[in-house]
Short mmCIF file of C-alpha atoms in Angstrom, two decimals:
data_model
loop_
_atom_site.label_atom_id
_atom_site.label_comp_id
_atom_site.label_asym_id
_atom_site.label_seq_id
_atom_site.Cartn_x
_atom_site.Cartn_y
_atom_site.Cartn_z
CA UNK A 20 9.57 22.63 -16.62
CA UNK A 21 8.83 22.06 -12.93
CA UNK A 22 8.82 18.60 -11.47
CA UNK A 23 5.54 17.52 -9.96
CA UNK A 24 5.95 17.49 -6.23
CA UNK A 25 4.83 14.52 -4.26
CA UNK A 26 2.64 14.26 -1.18
CA UNK A 27 3.46 11.96 1.68
CA UNK A 28 0.22 10.69 3.17
CA UNK A 29 0.71 8.91 6.51
CA UNK A 30 -2.07 7.36 8.59
CA UNK A 31 -2.41 4.70 11.24
CA UNK A 32 -5.58 2.65 11.18
CA UNK A 33 -6.59 0.51 14.16
CA UNK A 34 -7.24 -3.01 12.97
CA UNK A 35 -8.50 -5.90 15.00
CA UNK A 36 -6.50 -8.72 13.41
CA UNK A 37 -3.25 -10.48 14.19
CA UNK A 38 -0.17 -9.65 12.13
CA UNK A 39 -0.11 -13.25 10.91
CA UNK A 40 -3.68 -12.95 9.59
CA UNK A 41 -3.23 -9.45 8.18
CA UNK A 42 0.17 -9.76 6.49
CA UNK A 43 -0.89 -11.91 3.48
CA UNK A 44 -3.39 -9.17 2.55
CA UNK A 45 -0.52 -6.68 2.36
CA UNK A 46 2.17 -8.81 0.75
CA UNK A 47 0.59 -11.30 -1.67
CA UNK A 48 -1.02 -10.59 -5.06
CA UNK A 49 -4.15 -12.55 -4.09
CA UNK A 50 -4.46 -10.72 -0.78
CA UNK A 51 -3.90 -7.26 -2.27
CA UNK A 52 -6.44 -7.90 -5.05
CA UNK A 53 -9.14 -8.47 -2.44
CA UNK A 54 -9.06 -4.93 -1.04
CA UNK A 55 -6.31 -2.69 -2.47
CA UNK A 56 -6.77 -2.87 -6.24
CA UNK A 57 -8.76 -4.62 -8.95
CA UNK A 58 -6.06 -7.21 -9.62
CA UNK A 59 -2.34 -7.87 -9.13
CA UNK A 60 -0.08 -9.90 -11.36
CA UNK A 61 3.60 -10.63 -10.83
CA UNK A 62 5.81 -11.27 -13.85
CA UNK A 63 8.92 -13.44 -14.11
CA UNK A 64 11.10 -10.44 -13.19
CA UNK A 65 9.17 -10.11 -9.91
CA UNK A 66 7.58 -6.85 -11.12
CA UNK A 67 4.12 -6.35 -9.64
CA UNK A 68 1.40 -5.07 -11.94
CA UNK A 69 -1.34 -3.38 -9.92
CA UNK A 70 -4.51 -2.89 -11.94
CA UNK A 71 -6.87 -0.04 -11.16
CA UNK A 72 -9.68 0.78 -13.58
CA UNK A 73 -8.04 -1.31 -16.29
CA UNK A 74 -4.74 0.60 -16.09
CA UNK A 75 -1.44 -1.03 -15.17
CA UNK A 76 0.78 0.42 -12.46
CA UNK A 77 4.09 -1.39 -12.16
CA UNK A 78 5.90 -1.72 -8.86
CA UNK A 79 8.78 -3.49 -7.24
CA UNK A 80 8.66 -5.02 -3.79
CA UNK A 81 11.62 -3.23 -2.18
CA UNK A 82 11.09 -4.08 1.46
CA UNK A 83 9.64 -7.24 3.00
CA UNK A 84 9.67 -8.10 6.69
CA UNK A 85 7.46 -11.11 7.41
CA UNK A 86 4.38 -10.19 9.47
CA UNK A 87 5.79 -6.65 9.87
CA UNK A 88 5.97 -4.54 6.73
CA UNK A 89 6.17 -4.27 2.95
CA UNK A 90 6.98 -1.46 0.56
CA UNK A 91 6.08 -1.26 -3.12
CA UNK A 92 8.10 1.20 -5.18
CA UNK A 93 6.29 2.29 -8.32
CA UNK A 94 8.02 2.21 -11.70
CA UNK A 95 7.20 3.97 -14.95
CA UNK A 96 5.16 2.42 -17.78
CA UNK A 97 8.34 0.82 -19.16
CA UNK A 98 8.93 -0.86 -15.76
CA UNK A 99 11.95 1.39 -15.15
CA UNK A 100 12.97 3.29 -12.03
CA UNK A 101 12.30 7.01 -11.92
CA UNK A 102 13.73 9.86 -9.91
CA UNK A 103 11.69 10.44 -6.75
CA UNK A 104 9.42 7.43 -7.29
CA UNK A 105 5.99 7.01 -5.76
CA UNK A 106 5.65 4.23 -3.22
CA UNK A 107 3.23 2.69 -0.77
CA UNK A 108 4.41 1.29 2.51
CA UNK A 109 2.36 -0.90 4.86
CA UNK A 110 3.57 -1.67 8.37
CA UNK A 111 1.82 -3.55 11.13
CA UNK A 112 2.42 -1.99 14.51
CA UNK A 113 1.07 -2.77 17.92
CA UNK A 114 0.71 -0.69 21.03
CA UNK A 115 2.56 -2.16 23.99
CA UNK A 116 0.13 -0.42 26.34
CA UNK A 117 -3.21 -1.30 24.79
CA UNK A 118 -2.21 -4.40 22.77
CA UNK A 119 -4.05 -2.79 19.85
CA UNK A 120 -2.88 -3.47 16.32
CA UNK A 121 -2.43 -0.66 13.82
CA UNK A 122 -1.83 -0.69 10.12
CA UNK A 123 0.41 2.23 9.25
CA UNK A 124 0.07 3.37 5.65
CA UNK A 125 2.54 5.66 3.91
CA UNK A 126 1.40 6.63 0.44
CA UNK A 127 3.94 8.82 -1.36
CA UNK A 128 2.54 9.99 -4.67
CA UNK A 129 1.68 12.94 -6.89
CA UNK A 130 -1.93 13.26 -5.67
CA UNK A 131 -2.17 16.73 -4.11
CA UNK A 132 -5.69 16.45 -2.75
CA UNK A 133 -5.13 15.07 0.76
CA UNK A 134 -8.89 15.04 1.38
CA UNK A 135 -9.31 12.71 -1.59
CA UNK A 136 -6.42 10.51 -0.41
CA UNK A 137 -7.93 10.31 3.04
CA UNK A 138 -11.31 9.23 1.66
CA UNK A 139 -9.63 6.68 -0.62
CA UNK A 140 -7.65 5.12 2.24
CA UNK A 141 -10.61 5.20 4.63
CA UNK A 142 -12.61 3.23 2.05
CA UNK A 143 -9.74 0.81 1.41
CA UNK A 144 -9.34 0.22 5.15
CA UNK A 145 -13.07 -0.39 5.47
CA UNK A 146 -12.76 -3.09 2.76
CA UNK A 147 -9.78 -4.65 4.51
CA UNK A 148 -11.46 -4.64 7.92
CA UNK A 149 -14.53 -6.39 6.47
CA UNK A 150 -12.29 -9.13 5.02
CA UNK A 151 -10.16 -9.75 8.13
CA UNK A 152 -13.04 -9.22 10.55
CA UNK A 153 -11.27 -6.34 12.23
#
């Protein structure tokens, strides 16, 4: 039995919003539910439940740097860690030269169709830009 290999999708999206304005949309359940998924709930064990199309996807917040970056590590359906887990990483970066803000997205998952991933993230970023005005 071969293990499903994962794809690491990395993109930087220019975004016209301050880190302070943008960060809550990346790090809070209410913010994420506005553009990233249908809903987010956090249980008493601090396990995030991302809902897409009525299906639960459990994740743990494994990295949190205020107004800089967050990483969500996905767990299995029993909320347990797996070998080579999928994750999504958001980091806010700015260009010293142009003063432009970028949202860097790293999506490490088992989706092999990079075209589909690109379309998905382009749409998600469009949603986010409409919310933050960027």
